XYZ file of C-alpha atoms in Angstrom:
720
model
C -43.600 -17.764 -15.242
C -43.136 -18.109 -18.997
C -41.211 -21.146 -20.177
C -40.155 -21.450 -23.813
C -39.009 -24.984 -24.551
C -36.670 -25.971 -27.318
C -35.518 -29.542 -27.797
C -32.108 -29.987 -29.369
C -30.017 -32.996 -30.384
C -26.506 -32.268 -29.223
C -24.907 -33.464 -25.989
C -24.081 -32.713 -22.452
C -22.772 -29.235 -21.710
C -19.224 -29.182 -20.434
C -18.872 -27.107 -17.287
C -17.452 -27.347 -13.792
C -19.277 -28.219 -10.601
C -18.141 -27.222 -7.132
C -17.341 -30.437 -5.271
C -17.968 -30.741 -1.557
C -16.108 -33.180 0.625
C -18.608 -34.411 3.198
C -17.734 -33.374 6.737
C -19.719 -34.127 9.852
C -20.521 -31.665 12.582
C -19.403 -32.628 16.019
C -21.100 -31.046 19.008
C -22.913 -27.761 18.622
C -25.149 -27.086 15.625
C -25.313 -23.656 14.042
C -28.015 -21.479 15.577
C -28.772 -18.068 14.113
C -31.219 -15.796 15.892
C -31.704 -13.204 13.118
C -35.162 -14.296 11.920
C -36.636 -14.381 15.440
C -34.873 -11.118 16.290
C -36.356 -9.419 13.242
C -39.865 -10.582 14.187
C -39.460 -9.239 17.734
C -38.058 -5.949 16.462
C -41.066 -5.407 14.224
C -43.381 -6.340 17.087
C -41.596 -3.911 19.417
C -41.745 -1.053 16.889
C -45.243 -1.200 15.324
C -44.429 1.528 12.795
C -42.073 -0.878 11.021
C -43.504 -2.592 7.971
C -44.016 -6.337 7.914
C -41.522 -8.683 6.322
C -44.017 -9.239 3.482
C -44.209 -5.462 2.949
C -40.418 -5.366 2.818
C -40.260 -8.096 0.195
C -43.033 -6.528 -1.899
C -41.278 -3.155 -1.876
C -38.012 -4.801 -2.851
C -39.640 -6.685 -5.722
C -41.533 -3.621 -6.960
C -38.382 -1.537 -6.871
C -36.503 -4.172 -8.844
C -39.304 -4.241 -11.418
C -40.074 -0.547 -11.684
C -36.611 0.960 -11.628
C -36.030 3.110 -14.656
C -32.424 4.222 -14.261
C -29.265 2.181 -13.931
C -27.961 4.889 -11.591
C -30.007 3.179 -8.882
C -27.672 0.167 -9.131
C -23.924 -0.050 -8.906
C -21.965 0.096 -12.126
C -20.452 -3.276 -13.114
C -17.228 -3.826 -11.177
C -17.867 -1.104 -8.599
C -16.749 -2.261 -5.154
C -18.690 -1.060 -2.094
C -16.361 -0.717 0.904
C -17.875 -1.012 4.391
C -15.903 0.296 7.401
C -16.133 -2.136 10.332
C -15.698 -1.674 14.068
C -15.570 -4.719 16.357
C -16.747 -3.969 19.902
C -14.970 -6.625 21.987
C -17.039 -7.099 25.165
C -14.826 -8.773 27.766
C -14.688 -9.437 31.488
C -11.336 -7.812 32.220
C -9.188 -10.584 30.744
C -5.776 -9.698 29.250
C -5.755 -9.082 25.509
C -5.604 -12.411 23.704
C -7.392 -14.467 26.352
C -11.019 -15.306 27.073
C -13.521 -12.942 25.468
C -10.819 -10.285 24.996
C -9.662 -11.941 21.795
C -6.507 -11.014 19.931
C -6.286 -8.440 17.169
C -4.906 -11.230 14.961
C -8.217 -13.144 15.135
C -10.174 -10.015 14.226
C -7.806 -9.292 11.342
C -8.343 -12.891 10.160
C -12.115 -12.363 10.400
C -12.039 -9.228 8.253
C -9.816 -11.060 5.782
C -12.317 -13.956 5.655
C -15.251 -11.613 5.028
C -13.352 -10.260 2.040
C -12.457 -13.754 0.824
C -16.115 -14.779 0.968
C -17.840 -11.666 -0.371
C -15.292 -11.243 -3.198
C -15.127 -14.974 -4.070
C -11.363 -14.582 -3.823
C -9.468 -17.131 -5.893
C -7.012 -19.277 -3.969
C -9.074 -19.059 -0.762
C -11.905 -21.090 0.733
C -14.241 -18.323 -0.442
C -13.764 -19.262 -4.086
C -16.183 -21.426 -6.060
C -16.723 -22.258 -9.722
C -20.484 -22.704 -9.421
C -22.236 -21.161 -12.468
C -24.405 -19.009 -10.186
C -21.638 -18.138 -7.736
C -21.224 -14.367 -7.412
C -18.454 -11.967 -6.571
C -20.643 -9.722 -4.416
C -18.254 -6.763 -4.924
C -18.437 -5.825 -1.255
C -15.282 -5.379 0.835
C -14.781 -4.736 4.523
C -12.121 -2.414 5.946
C -11.173 -1.945 9.601
C -12.074 1.500 10.887
C -8.971 3.600 11.561
C -10.740 6.590 13.107
C -12.770 6.169 16.294
C -16.071 7.727 17.304
C -14.112 10.546 19.001
C -12.299 11.409 15.782
C -8.959 10.016 17.017
C -6.875 7.333 15.335
C -7.620 3.923 16.840
C -4.764 2.208 18.645
C -5.909 -1.072 17.087
C -7.530 -0.746 13.649
C -11.164 -1.873 13.676
C -11.223 -2.699 17.406
C -12.977 -1.088 20.381
C -12.229 -3.081 23.544
C -14.817 -2.685 26.320
C -14.352 -4.037 29.834
C -17.897 -4.721 31.020
C -16.782 -3.988 34.604
C -15.922 -0.409 33.633
C -19.372 -0.031 32.067
C -21.217 -1.479 35.072
C -22.726 -4.227 32.925
C -23.743 -7.627 34.243
C -21.443 -10.600 33.820
C -21.612 -12.787 30.707
C -23.099 -14.800 29.126
C -25.591 -12.316 27.685
C -29.219 -13.052 26.943
C -31.675 -15.207 28.867
C -32.802 -18.645 27.720
C -36.593 -18.986 27.668
C -39.078 -21.491 26.298
C -39.332 -19.207 23.252
C -35.564 -19.030 22.719
C -33.132 -16.236 23.493
C -34.376 -13.132 25.283
C -31.914 -10.525 23.988
C -33.347 -7.554 25.902
C -30.175 -6.781 27.888
C -28.040 -6.788 24.745
C -30.508 -4.575 22.867
C -31.399 -2.116 25.620
C -28.109 -1.823 27.509
C -25.011 -3.097 25.713
C -25.714 -1.914 22.180
C -27.026 1.613 22.949
C -24.176 2.289 25.396
C -21.393 1.110 23.085
C -22.484 1.387 19.449
C -20.950 3.951 17.087
C -22.639 5.979 14.335
C -24.377 3.408 12.115
C -24.118 5.799 9.147
C -20.329 5.505 9.334
C -19.611 2.044 10.771
C -20.848 -1.514 10.565
C -21.039 -2.244 14.296
C -20.116 -5.822 15.192
C -20.391 -6.768 18.860
C -18.323 -9.768 20.004
C -19.427 -11.341 23.276
C -20.379 -14.522 25.052
C -23.992 -15.162 23.988
C -26.278 -17.488 25.930
C -28.460 -20.359 24.673
C -25.954 -21.728 22.112
C -26.659 -18.811 19.750
C -23.772 -18.143 17.363
C -24.974 -14.723 16.262
C -27.721 -12.495 14.917
C -28.133 -9.307 12.888
C -30.518 -6.414 12.300
C -32.018 -6.468 8.801
C -31.850 -3.338 6.613
C -34.860 -1.143 5.950
C -36.052 0.169 2.597
C -37.215 3.504 3.984
C -36.090 5.341 0.840
C -38.685 3.537 -1.274
C -42.299 4.727 -1.753
C -44.643 3.327 0.877
C -41.786 2.296 3.179
C -40.997 5.704 4.690
C -41.576 4.542 8.284
C -39.611 1.317 7.900
C -36.532 2.501 9.788
C -35.316 0.300 12.637
C -33.396 1.859 15.555
C -29.878 3.064 14.758
C -28.711 2.339 18.315
C -29.035 -1.418 17.782
C -28.081 -1.641 14.101
C -25.356 -4.170 13.403
C -24.275 -7.747 14.064
C -23.735 -9.740 17.284
C -21.254 -12.641 17.245
C -20.289 -15.340 19.716
C -16.617 -14.791 20.580
C -15.502 -18.283 19.604
C -16.756 -17.870 16.012
C -14.370 -15.016 15.164
C -11.416 -15.982 12.982
C -10.589 -17.030 9.446
C -9.021 -19.740 7.337
C -5.552 -18.265 7.945
C -6.077 -18.137 11.719
C -8.869 -20.377 12.987
C -10.410 -19.718 16.389
C -9.105 -22.469 18.694
C -12.408 -22.519 20.614
C -14.703 -22.478 17.584
C -15.094 -26.175 16.799
C -16.867 -26.520 13.444
C -17.580 -22.774 13.406
C -14.009 -21.549 13.725
C -13.116 -19.815 10.435
C -15.394 -16.816 10.442
C -18.399 -17.993 8.419
C -20.794 -16.976 11.229
C -19.850 -13.365 10.489
C -20.266 -14.002 6.749
C -23.749 -15.431 7.435
C -24.886 -12.696 9.837
C -23.550 -9.857 7.708
C -25.582 -11.452 4.906
C -28.702 -10.892 7.032
C -27.531 -7.336 7.791
C -27.437 -6.836 4.013
C -30.944 -8.231 3.512
C -30.477 -11.948 2.803
C -32.808 -14.669 4.092
C -32.032 -18.240 5.082
C -32.129 -20.465 2.014
C -35.108 -22.464 3.361
C -37.024 -19.207 3.866
C -37.460 -19.997 7.581
C -40.405 -22.152 6.586
C -40.163 -24.999 4.117
C -40.586 -25.884 0.470
C -43.465 -23.427 0.032
C -41.615 -20.546 1.716
C -39.257 -18.483 -0.417
C -35.909 -16.828 0.258
C -36.730 -14.625 -2.773
C -33.716 -15.822 -4.746
C -34.541 -17.935 -7.810
C -31.039 -19.386 -8.075
C -31.023 -20.908 -4.556
C -32.997 -24.179 -4.725
C -35.969 -24.464 -2.374
C -35.154 -26.337 0.835
C -37.426 -27.894 3.427
C -35.308 -27.013 6.466
C -31.804 -25.983 7.509
C -28.895 -28.309 6.841
C -26.246 -29.131 9.430
C -22.750 -30.550 9.182
C -21.608 -30.915 5.580
C -23.725 -33.800 4.318
C -25.472 -33.445 0.959
C -29.254 -33.380 1.231
C -32.166 -33.496 -1.191
C -35.496 -31.803 -0.481
C -38.296 -30.034 -2.356
C -37.408 -32.007 -5.489
C -33.774 -30.892 -5.798
C -30.436 -30.948 -4.035
C -30.143 -28.355 -1.292
C -27.415 -25.723 -1.732
C -25.652 -26.722 1.486
C -22.586 -24.679 0.515
C -24.558 -21.424 0.622
C -23.488 -19.036 3.362
C -27.143 -18.576 4.353
C -27.630 -22.239 5.335
C -26.718 -23.704 8.755
C -23.885 -25.968 7.595
C -20.394 -26.013 9.097
C -17.885 -23.298 8.245
C -15.712 -25.695 6.252
C -18.311 -26.415 3.564
C -19.710 -22.900 3.029
C -18.452 -21.047 -0.047
C -21.173 -19.377 -2.141
C -23.368 -16.335 -2.521
C -25.460 -16.427 -5.697
C -26.152 -13.768 -8.304
C -29.696 -13.260 -7.002
C -28.366 -12.850 -3.475
C -25.929 -10.266 -4.819
C -28.850 -8.375 -6.416
C -30.666 -8.234 -3.068
C -27.515 -6.933 -1.411
C -27.156 -4.252 -4.102
C -30.683 -2.987 -3.450
C -30.103 -2.865 0.313
C -26.783 -1.054 -0.040
C -28.227 1.663 -2.234
C -31.716 2.056 -0.760
C -31.486 1.277 2.930
C -30.701 4.703 4.448
C -27.907 3.765 6.837
C -26.416 1.174 4.495
C -26.344 3.734 1.662
C -24.543 6.296 3.860
C -21.655 3.897 4.467
C -20.457 4.524 0.912
C -19.513 8.054 1.972
C -17.869 7.124 5.272
C -14.148 7.889 5.519
C -13.441 6.395 8.952
C -11.333 3.663 7.331
C -9.102 6.129 5.474
C -5.996 7.910 6.750
C -3.797 9.805 4.312
C -0.069 9.050 4.200
C 1.726 12.116 5.615
C 4.313 14.043 3.593
C 6.658 14.116 6.591
C 9.167 11.261 6.659
C 12.637 10.158 7.771
C 15.025 11.019 4.951
C 18.505 10.180 6.299
C 20.109 8.390 9.260
C 23.803 8.468 10.167
C 24.340 6.263 13.190
C 27.817 4.890 13.890
C 28.838 2.678 16.789
C 29.491 4.144 20.248
C 33.285 3.753 19.909
C 33.597 5.348 16.490
C 34.156 9.077 16.230
C 31.252 9.584 13.858
C 28.194 11.818 13.848
C 24.801 10.522 14.920
C 21.785 12.242 13.409
C 18.303 11.630 11.996
C 16.929 13.926 9.322
C 13.232 14.553 8.583
C 11.916 15.923 5.283
C 8.660 17.668 4.316
C 7.662 16.855 0.719
C 4.383 18.774 0.999
C 3.594 22.135 -0.599
C 2.642 23.524 2.820
C 4.501 23.856 6.128
C 4.231 20.871 8.506
C 3.591 21.478 12.224
C 5.820 19.197 14.322
C 4.265 20.079 17.696
C 2.753 16.609 18.192
C 5.560 14.602 16.552
C 8.083 12.450 18.447
C 11.085 10.422 17.362
C 11.008 6.990 18.989
C 13.952 4.579 19.146
C 13.618 0.820 19.752
C 16.885 -0.736 20.998
C 17.920 -4.393 20.541
C 14.691 -5.628 18.960
C 12.430 -4.300 21.700
C 8.702 -4.222 20.897
C 8.209 -1.137 23.117
C 10.149 2.042 22.341
C 13.168 2.651 24.572
C 13.427 6.388 23.918
C 10.952 9.071 22.826
C 12.264 12.508 21.812
C 9.599 15.213 21.616
C 9.807 18.261 19.357
C 9.155 21.681 20.945
C 5.689 23.206 20.539
C 5.350 25.505 17.538
C 8.160 23.922 15.493
C 7.437 23.659 11.751
C 9.178 22.446 8.590
C 8.711 24.526 5.471
C 7.882 22.835 2.131
C 10.965 21.028 0.863
C 12.664 21.668 4.210
C 14.322 19.425 6.791
C 14.568 18.986 10.555
C 17.671 17.340 12.044
C 17.930 15.500 15.381
C 21.534 15.017 16.522
C 23.318 13.498 19.521
C 25.725 16.438 19.659
C 26.828 19.603 17.915
C 28.326 18.945 14.487
C 32.100 18.828 14.260
C 33.659 20.318 11.153
C 36.346 17.625 11.188
C 33.670 15.137 10.118
C 33.620 16.738 6.681
C 32.915 19.981 4.900
C 29.164 19.269 4.853
C 29.097 19.510 8.666
C 31.037 22.748 8.972
C 28.812 25.598 10.110
C 25.676 23.431 10.192
C 23.569 23.533 13.376
C 21.212 20.650 14.254
C 17.598 21.596 14.939
C 17.414 19.492 18.124
C 20.297 18.038 20.176
C 19.516 15.101 22.438
C 21.919 12.516 23.882
C 19.265 9.813 23.349
C 20.012 9.825 19.594
C 22.247 6.910 20.379
C 21.262 3.773 18.465
C 23.845 1.307 17.145
C 23.029 1.054 13.482
C 20.743 -1.936 13.907
C 17.972 -0.405 15.988
C 14.616 0.986 14.867
C 13.697 4.640 14.398
C 9.994 5.514 14.341
C 8.324 8.862 13.633
C 5.214 9.024 15.790
C 2.276 11.458 15.687
C 0.918 11.765 19.240
C -2.237 13.532 18.073
C -3.128 10.823 15.556
C -1.844 8.179 18.005
C -0.044 6.331 15.232
C 3.350 5.742 13.636
C 3.607 7.819 10.487
C 7.001 6.545 9.350
C 9.522 3.921 10.416
C 13.019 2.716 9.574
C 13.489 -0.948 10.466
C 11.068 -3.513 11.821
C 9.746 -2.943 15.323
C 10.411 -5.960 17.554
C 13.353 -7.193 15.443
C 17.045 -6.598 16.142
C 18.539 -5.373 12.877
C 21.862 -7.159 13.448
C 22.285 -9.295 10.337
C 19.222 -7.791 8.645
C 19.328 -5.973 5.299
C 18.815 -2.684 7.116
C 21.767 -3.173 9.499
C 24.017 -0.147 8.852
C 26.552 0.001 11.700
C 29.251 2.619 11.025
C 27.209 3.546 8.002
C 24.394 5.604 6.569
C 20.808 5.021 5.402
C 19.316 7.423 2.849
C 15.705 7.541 1.623
C 15.593 7.198 -2.158
C 14.558 10.339 -4.014
C 11.389 8.833 -5.527
C 9.849 8.471 -2.027
C 7.320 11.299 -1.620
C 5.276 10.132 1.399
C 5.755 8.364 4.720
C 5.083 4.639 5.067
C 2.535 4.800 7.931
C 4.664 2.456 10.005
C 5.173 -0.279 7.371
C 8.888 -0.568 6.576
C 9.955 -1.166 2.981
C 13.684 -1.826 2.551
C 13.633 -1.092 -1.184
C 12.879 2.578 -0.403
C 16.313 2.992 1.192
C 19.957 2.994 0.112
C 22.394 1.604 2.727
C 25.982 2.789 2.271
C 29.254 2.917 4.171
C 29.811 6.190 5.956
C 31.505 8.832 3.816
C 31.971 12.364 5.168
C 31.620 13.825 1.683
C 28.266 12.068 1.090
C 26.615 12.747 4.443
C 24.875 16.079 4.087
C 22.567 16.910 7.014
C 19.809 19.366 6.203
C 19.728 18.580 2.475
C 17.456 16.094 0.750
C 15.867 15.703 -2.678
C 12.477 14.072 -3.261
C 11.046 14.154 -6.753
C 9.032 12.171 -9.276
C 11.509 10.207 -11.440
C 12.035 11.296 -15.036
C 11.553 7.742 -16.329
C 9.061 5.663 -14.384
C 7.058 3.007 -16.215
C 4.520 0.652 -14.680
C 2.285 -2.168 -15.853
C -1.172 -1.268 -14.606
C -3.005 -4.492 -15.514
C -3.383 -7.400 -17.936
C -6.572 -7.984 -19.922
C -7.460 -10.602 -22.517
C -6.428 -13.343 -20.108
C -8.135 -13.096 -16.731
C -6.879 -14.506 -13.461
C -8.753 -17.684 -12.499
C -10.648 -17.949 -15.799
C -11.152 -21.147 -17.788
C -10.731 -20.945 -21.568
C -11.980 -23.832 -23.652
C -12.397 -25.159 -27.137
C -14.889 -27.729 -28.368
C -12.069 -29.181 -30.454
C -8.514 -28.239 -31.366
C -6.396 -25.426 -29.983
C -7.211 -22.554 -27.629
C -5.742 -19.114 -28.286
C -5.542 -16.401 -25.645
C -4.530 -12.843 -26.492
C -3.038 -10.909 -23.565
C -3.061 -7.115 -23.540
C -0.990 -5.126 -21.025
C -1.677 -1.565 -19.931
C 1.587 0.374 -19.718
C 1.479 3.581 -17.676
C 3.881 6.525 -17.696
C 4.310 7.604 -14.066
C 7.407 9.698 -14.685
C 7.945 13.252 -15.944
C 9.372 12.452 -19.391
C 7.838 10.786 -22.448
C 8.836 7.395 -23.847
C 7.750 5.304 -26.827
C 9.290 1.896 -26.173
C 10.087 -0.319 -23.249
C 11.725 -3.701 -22.685
C 9.378 -6.286 -21.199
C 9.933 -9.792 -19.885
C 7.247 -12.457 -20.321
C 7.307 -15.397 -17.937
C 5.073 -18.107 -19.363
C 4.963 -21.141 -17.066
C 8.585 -20.527 -16.103
C 9.815 -19.822 -19.635
C 11.202 -16.291 -19.955
C 10.668 -14.441 -23.241
C 12.127 -10.912 -23.628
C 10.377 -8.502 -26.002
C 10.552 -4.798 -26.809
C 7.217 -3.003 -26.934
C 7.079 -0.069 -29.359
C 4.150 2.345 -29.429
C 3.213 5.980 -29.923
C 4.817 8.527 -27.605
C 3.391 8.081 -24.115
C 2.984 11.344 -22.214
C 3.334 11.589 -18.399
C 0.189 10.258 -16.740
C -1.008 8.452 -19.869
C -1.708 4.717 -20.272
C -1.571 2.643 -23.443
C -2.985 -0.830 -24.149
C -0.319 -2.958 -25.832
C -1.184 -6.291 -27.465
C 1.225 -9.037 -26.469
C 1.971 -12.080 -28.673
C -0.885 -14.606 -28.784
C -0.521 -17.813 -26.787
C -1.677 -20.953 -28.584
C -2.503 -23.926 -26.348
C -2.769 -27.404 -27.844
C -2.962 -29.202 -24.486
C -5.060 -28.792 -21.349
C -3.844 -27.713 -17.943
C -3.160 -24.826 -15.611
C -0.952 -22.048 -16.920
C 0.692 -18.929 -15.515
C 1.502 -15.755 -17.399
C 3.461 -12.802 -16.035
C 4.763 -9.602 -17.588
C 7.376 -7.378 -15.952
C 9.347 -4.296 -16.931
C 12.820 -5.533 -17.795
C 14.698 -2.238 -17.772
C 15.574 -0.142 -14.743
C 13.415 2.888 -14.066
C 13.341 5.535 -11.373
C 10.981 3.772 -8.952
C 11.345 0.034 -8.343
C 8.475 -0.016 -5.820
C 5.885 0.640 -8.517
C 3.721 -2.207 -9.727
C 6.157 -3.320 -12.419
C 4.940 -6.909 -12.670
C 1.491 -8.394 -13.144
C 0.789 -12.130 -13.073
C -2.295 -14.225 -13.836
C -3.077 -17.924 -13.828
C -5.730 -19.616 -15.927
C -7.013 -23.004 -17.070
C -7.235 -24.458 -20.572
C -9.807 -27.180 -21.378
C -10.129 -28.841 -24.771
C -13.184 -31.034 -25.362
C -12.905 -33.520 -28.188
C -15.880 -34.892 -30.118
C -18.256 -32.113 -29.071
C -20.268 -29.528 -30.924
C -19.831 -25.831 -30.250
C -22.935 -23.762 -29.601
C -23.682 -20.163 -28.828
C -26.657 -19.153 -26.688
C -27.519 -15.631 -27.840
C -29.808 -13.584 -25.565
C -31.079 -10.083 -26.321
C -32.284 -8.588 -23.036
C -34.785 -5.838 -22.338
C -34.778 -3.210 -19.577
C -35.265 -5.859 -16.860
C -32.413 -8.374 -17.176
C -32.857 -9.592 -13.586
C -36.063 -11.363 -14.706
C -34.316 -13.407 -17.394
C -32.517 -16.722 -17.077
C -32.065 -19.807 -19.179
C -31.138 -23.395 -18.483
C -30.284 -26.551 -20.372
C -31.469 -29.897 -19.015
C -30.353 -33.373 -19.969
C -32.832 -36.134 -20.761
C -33.093 -36.938 -17.041
C -34.245 -33.419 -16.241
C -30.970 -32.393 -14.584
C -29.933 -28.764 -15.106
C -26.427 -28.942 -16.517
C -26.033 -25.326 -17.538
C -27.625 -22.151 -16.196
C -27.194 -18.426 -16.848
C -28.872 -15.407 -15.252
C -26.065 -12.831 -15.361
C -27.284 -10.289 -17.883
C -27.118 -6.523 -18.391
C -30.008 -4.320 -19.503
C -30.672 -3.947 -23.237
C -27.630 -6.029 -24.050
C -26.726 -8.839 -26.439
C -25.250 -11.682 -24.381
C -23.391 -14.524 -26.111
C -22.518 -17.652 -24.108
C -20.339 -20.351 -25.691
C -20.821 -23.991 -24.692
C -19.723 -27.474 -25.841
C -22.163 -30.374 -26.230
C -21.842 -34.069 -26.884
C -24.514 -35.694 -29.029
C -27.740 -36.344 -27.111
C -31.206 -35.036 -26.228
C -31.477 -31.766 -24.287
C -34.128 -29.253 -23.346
C -33.463 -25.530 -23.540
C -35.636 -23.484 -21.152
C -35.974 -19.718 -21.189
C -37.397 -18.235 -17.983
C -39.054 -14.885 -17.399
C -39.621 -14.622 -13.643
C -42.113 -11.750 -13.881
C -44.251 -13.546 -16.469
C -44.645 -10.700 -18.955
C -42.158 -11.848 -21.584
C -38.956 -10.250 -22.853
C -39.924 -6.947 -24.427
C -38.248 -6.678 -27.837
C -35.837 -9.445 -26.845
C -35.133 -13.123 -27.483
C -32.858 -16.050 -26.737
C -31.666 -18.480 -29.409
C -29.202 -21.310 -30.003
C -26.693 -21.218 -32.861
C -23.939 -23.550 -33.998
C -20.483 -22.029 -33.985
């Protein structure tokens, strides 16, 4: 390792450390079985390469890569579809091992909080080496049989139906857990295609094991062609009580109740090692930015070993869920390599099992008076597609009086279709011309006495083939009496800008609720079109959400830029905006060149000059009415301002070569403590980092992990 030392007389670097409140584990300690499992797997399948071979191939690939196409582009998010196989003993849903869908939803949410370092959650940190891993997890919507899942991301398996033995699973031996039954029976008989799903099995595991995972292979790299573990066992195994998240903790999880076991085990599934290297100070986890550790840490107590403080907050340690909150940049790099070069991991990028398109068939009008009123009762469907829609598998369901199960289901005859731009009308009875001229001579498409709700009940359009609601009016399980969508003796009409169904998620703003008027009600006629004027704010740049902006002395100026998008059919060249700056509203008119439909323009907003420190919010919204209020017409960010008096401003300028992952630099104080560190560089790039220093003695250290120097590059300090 090359170390270039530069002594400088300035002062301490101002930055922010993640603070950990010490907590103490009570009862069970975290036990992960992944390292032992990986050793047994490689022993069982001799063709697999050794762990040392794996690490050498990974390092050589990182060194020898010649094209950035082998890595993700900056900001690219890799989405992984997940299926949770819930192995239970016949308990009702929500009890015992047959845990609720809400806990699994909370677990998926927590994985996304942790892997995206989501601000405002327990997954966020301000550690200088803390990484947004740019990996997200989505519940699978399509099952292994190609059908829509009744519960997104969940496959419930009664072990009695499968003929499996009773839990707990695995046998405790003097050598630890014997997982043979899980690996040779449960997984092969229940796992789904590992090229399309991340399989996560939830069950009662024996021997106090919280979970384990199968490591990725690097079979796409030279010399590693045979390093392909079995697909039938690929995935993660979790103890039932560990599944949950910060927004819904598992009541049986103790100190491991908010989903960090899954975060940890999925880390192994993506190629990460324990931070102590499963050895000690001389054993590496192959990540330079995770300090060496002598052994696992438990609870939440700070601990020093191997000459430095252990990173107890790292997800790959054994600490309690409450104090975990960081993946590092080097860990992110390892994950990137696994995602793009491990065959099954790489295939997940092309999986579509988590995607279901919003149909173009939706409920367009409802007229539904009370039983005593002499008014029509009908429900109109509309097809906004450019092709005919087959209604053979579609039903209209009605939920009376806030029922959570539908009270009525009206099927549509086989072979019925709606032409593009056409309608289909359900009615309680034949239309009576005395109701208005729009009813005279009009024949409903389907007459059924069950079209008999009372203006506060729920209508749902259900696709029996997809096994899912494709559109809904009202909120299932809620009586609409007194709700915004209560329309007794009245009429609900879908607004014309709505072009697709809502997939069962009701949005009141998409509807207009009016009193019944015979001249307005017009069964069999509906208009759906893109609005002429429809503006949206796509994003804000120049001031980033969660960022800290600082000055070594004096004021701090931030310069917001908004992206304005034309989503309508007509051009415009100005728009009224409303700025909300920490509660203070400031109206402005933005003028720009003519914006064509589909185009976006970056518009510079007035600078914000901060003379004091603190947290600030900044929001921009469209102040004038356009044709689609559901568009993203407001964007808000929050940020921090820090002003450091009596400091000197410096810039650390680093010119990188083709291998930026080898480069890092640090600044130490006169006690040898690292107070600033940077290893987030791009290839062949000029990186400029601004810092503030008080007067004092410091050491600047430039590292090259491969030991061959920075080819045609440098790193220097400059006053600013």
